[in-house]
Coordinates of C-alpha atoms in Angstrom, one line a residue:
M143 CA 0.0 0.0 0.0
K144 CA 2.8 2.4 0.9
Q145 CA 4.4 1.8 -2.4
L146 CA 1.2 2.6 -4.3
L147 CA 0.5 5.7 -2.2
S148 CA 4.0 7.0 -2.9
Y149 CA 3.1 7.7 -6.5
I150 CA 0.6 10.2 -5.2
Y151 CA 2.6 11.7 -2.3
P152 CA 5.7 10.6 -0.3
V153 CA 5.2 8.3 2.6
T154 CA 7.8 8.8 5.4
K155 CA 8.8 7.0 8.6
K156 CA 11.2 8.8 10.9
I157 CA 13.8 7.1 13.1
N158 CA 16.2 8.8 15.5
S159 CA 19.9 8.0 15.6
E160 CA 22.6 9.1 18.1
Y161 CA 25.0 9.5 15.2
S162 CA 22.9 10.7 12.3
G163 CA 20.1 12.6 13.9
T164 CA 16.6 12.1 12.5
L165 CA 16.6 9.6 9.6
E166 CA 13.7 9.3 7.2
I167 CA 12.7 6.2 5.3
T168 CA 10.6 7.5 2.5
W169 CA 8.6 5.9 -0.2
Y170 CA 8.6 8.1 -3.3
N171 CA 7.4 7.2 -6.8
G172 CA 7.4 3.5 -5.8
K173 CA 10.9 3.4 -4.5
K174 CA 12.2 3.5 -0.9
H175 CA 14.9 6.0 0.1
L176 CA 17.0 6.6 3.2
N177 CA 17.6 10.3 4.0
S178 CA 19.0 12.5 6.7
K179 CA 17.7 15.9 7.4
N180 CA 19.3 17.5 4.4
A181 CA 20.8 14.7 2.3
N182 CA 20.1 11.4 0.6
Y183 CA 21.9 8.6 2.4
S184 CA 20.9 5.6 0.2
Y185 CA 18.8 4.5 -2.8
G186 CA 18.4 8.0 -4.4
S187 CA 20.8 10.5 -5.8
L188 CA 23.6 8.9 -3.8
Q189 CA 23.1 5.5 -5.6
R190 CA 23.2 7.2 -9.0
I191 CA 26.5 9.0 -8.0
L192 CA 28.2 5.8 -6.9
K193 CA 27.0 3.9 -10.0
Y194 CA 28.5 6.6 -12.2
G195 CA 31.9 5.9 -10.5
L196 CA 31.5 2.2 -10.7
E197 CA 30.9 2.3 -14.4
K198 CA 34.4 3.7 -14.8
I199 CA 36.0 0.8 -13.0
E200 CA 36.8 -2.7 -14.5
L201 CA 34.9 -4.7 -11.9
S202 CA 35.8 -7.9 -13.7
K203 CA 39.3 -7.5 -12.3
I204 CA 38.1 -6.8 -8.8
N205 CA 38.2 -9.7 -6.4
S206 CA 37.5 -8.0 -3.1
I207 CA 35.7 -4.7 -2.1
L208 CA 35.8 -2.6 1.1
V209 CA 32.9 -0.1 1.5
L210 CA 33.7 2.6 4.1
G211 CA 30.3 4.1 4.9
M212 CA 27.7 1.5 4.1
G213 CA 24.6 3.5 4.9
G214 CA 21.5 1.6 3.8
G215 CA 23.6 -0.5 1.5
S216 CA 22.5 0.9 -1.9
V217 CA 26.1 0.6 -3.3
I218 CA 26.0 -3.1 -2.3
Q219 CA 22.7 -3.6 -4.1
T220 CA 24.1 -1.7 -7.1
L221 CA 27.1 -4.0 -7.2
R222 CA 25.1 -7.1 -6.9
T223 CA 22.2 -6.3 -9.3
D224 CA 23.5 -3.8 -11.8
F225 CA 27.1 -5.2 -12.2
N226 CA 26.5 -8.8 -11.2
Y227 CA 29.4 -8.6 -8.7
N228 CA 29.4 -11.8 -6.6
N229 CA 32.7 -11.7 -4.9
T230 CA 33.5 -10.7 -1.3
I231 CA 32.4 -7.3 0.0
E232 CA 33.2 -6.0 3.5
A233 CA 31.3 -2.9 4.7
V234 CA 32.0 -0.6 7.6
E235 CA 29.2 1.5 9.2
L236 CA 29.5 3.5 12.4
D237 CA 25.7 3.7 13.1
P238 CA 24.0 0.6 14.5
V239 CA 20.7 2.1 13.7
I240 CA 21.6 2.4 10.0
I241 CA 22.8 -1.2 10.0
D242 CA 19.4 -2.3 11.4
I243 CA 17.6 -0.1 8.8
A244 CA 19.7 -1.7 6.0
K245 CA 18.6 -5.1 7.1
S246 CA 15.0 -4.5 8.0
E247 CA 14.1 -2.0 5.2
F248 CA 16.4 -2.9 2.3
G249 CA 17.4 -6.6 2.9
I250 CA 21.1 -5.9 3.3
E251 CA 22.5 -8.4 5.9
E252 CA 25.6 -10.5 6.4
N253 CA 26.0 -13.7 4.4
Q254 CA 29.0 -15.7 3.1
H255 CA 29.8 -12.9 0.6
L256 CA 29.1 -9.9 2.8
K257 CA 30.7 -9.0 6.1
I258 CA 29.4 -5.9 8.0
H259 CA 31.6 -4.2 10.6
C260 CA 29.9 -1.8 13.1
A261 CA 32.9 0.5 13.5
D262 CA 34.4 3.9 12.9
A263 CA 36.0 3.9 9.5
F264 CA 39.1 5.7 10.7
N265 CA 39.7 3.2 13.4
F266 CA 38.9 0.3 11.1
V267 CA 41.5 1.2 8.4
E268 CA 44.0 2.2 11.1
D269 CA 43.9 -1.4 12.5
N270 CA 43.2 -3.2 9.2
I271 CA 45.8 -5.7 7.9
K272 CA 43.9 -7.0 4.8
V273 CA 44.1 -5.5 1.3
F274 CA 41.2 -4.9 -1.1
D275 CA 41.1 -4.5 -4.9
L276 CA 38.5 -1.7 -4.6
I277 CA 37.8 0.6 -1.6
I278 CA 34.7 2.8 -1.8
I279 CA 34.8 5.8 0.5
D280 CA 31.4 7.3 1.2
L281 CA 31.6 8.9 4.6
Y282 CA 29.1 11.6 5.4
I283 CA 27.3 13.1 8.4
D284 CA 24.3 14.8 6.7
L285 CA 25.9 17.0 4.0
S286 CA 29.5 17.0 5.2
V287 CA 32.5 14.7 5.1
P288 CA 34.0 14.9 8.6
D289 CA 37.4 16.5 8.5
K290 CA 39.2 13.4 9.8
F291 CA 38.2 11.6 6.6
L292 CA 39.9 14.3 4.5
S293 CA 43.1 14.1 6.5
T294 CA 46.4 12.6 5.1
A295 CA 46.5 10.3 8.1
F296 CA 43.3 8.6 7.1
W297 CA 44.2 8.4 3.5
D298 CA 47.6 6.9 4.3
H299 CA 45.7 4.1 6.1
V300 CA 43.3 3.7 3.1
L301 CA 46.2 3.4 0.7
T302 CA 47.8 0.7 2.9
S303 CA 44.5 -1.2 2.8
K304 CA 44.5 -1.1 -1.1
S305 CA 46.1 -3.9 -3.1
S306 CA 49.1 -3.1 -5.3
K307 CA 46.9 -2.7 -8.4
G308 CA 43.8 -1.7 -6.6
T309 CA 41.4 1.3 -7.0
L310 CA 39.8 3.9 -4.7
L311 CA 36.4 5.4 -5.4
F312 CA 35.7 8.5 -3.2
N313 CA 32.3 10.2 -3.1
A314 CA 33.5 13.7 -2.0
S315 CA 31.8 16.7 -0.5
V316 CA 28.7 18.6 -1.7
K317 CA 29.5 21.7 0.4
E318 CA 31.3 24.5 -1.3
F319 CA 33.6 25.2 1.7
D320 CA 34.9 21.6 1.6
L321 CA 36.1 21.8 -2.0
D322 CA 39.5 23.3 -1.1
K323 CA 40.1 20.4 1.3
V324 CA 39.1 18.0 -1.5
K325 CA 41.6 19.7 -3.9
T326 CA 44.3 19.5 -1.3
L327 CA 43.6 15.8 -0.9
V328 CA 43.7 15.2 -4.7
S329 CA 47.1 16.9 -4.8
Y330 CA 48.3 14.7 -1.9
L331 CA 47.1 11.5 -3.7
R332 CA 49.0 12.5 -6.8
T333 CA 52.2 12.7 -4.8
K334 CA 51.7 9.0 -4.0
V335 CA 52.2 8.1 -7.7
Y336 CA 48.5 7.2 -8.3
K337 CA 46.4 8.2 -11.3
V338 CA 43.7 10.5 -10.0
D339 CA 40.6 11.3 -12.0
V340 CA 38.3 13.9 -10.7
Y341 CA 34.6 14.2 -11.9
E342 CA 32.9 17.3 -10.7
K343 CA 29.1 17.9 -10.2
V344 CA 28.1 14.3 -10.7
N345 CA 24.3 14.2 -10.6
N346 CA 24.7 18.0 -10.4
T347 CA 26.0 17.7 -6.8
N348 CA 29.0 15.7 -5.7
T349 CA 32.6 15.4 -6.8
V350 CA 33.7 11.8 -7.5
I351 CA 37.4 10.9 -7.3
I352 CA 38.8 7.6 -8.7
T353 CA 42.4 6.6 -8.2
S354 CA 44.3 3.7 -9.7
S355 CA 47.9 2.5 -10.0
L356 CA 49.9 3.9 -12.8

């Protein structure tokens, strides 16, 4: 019924989170989205932005993926359904409320090919000893990427977690005052002898950064 009604007007359920504030699960035009107060978290514009980036990566050569910032799991759904990616995915999400939403509302739960870590992404990569062929970085609180995820310390750990021929896909900020920090990060990554491609205003909002080995 909610799905049918959503073609007439949005149907929304609100859930409070210690980390993310008020979250909204909204049926709109027959599709369910997860939103924060000001931003789409999963299954809307965010899903289209990450799909744009994934289309530029040779996923046939990717044997393992790490997702930093799982949200409702839309990128996992995209990988499985749009790209037929069936290899191992590990996902990191700080907010246990969002992990519960991903499971109960969107069917994203652990199985033999998906491991979900409830952890801070900075701490996770700091302690991580595994390497991944693709690391997707999608770390937001509402509209902003927290400063620690734009720091060279964080990215040094991310680079250590990447396999020698691996790729990074970063969904960067939508806020204008964060753009200088993103440019500084791009310059830093280029000093690490990686090919860095920057795609601005993807879906008329975000910057997408893709790095790969030269």
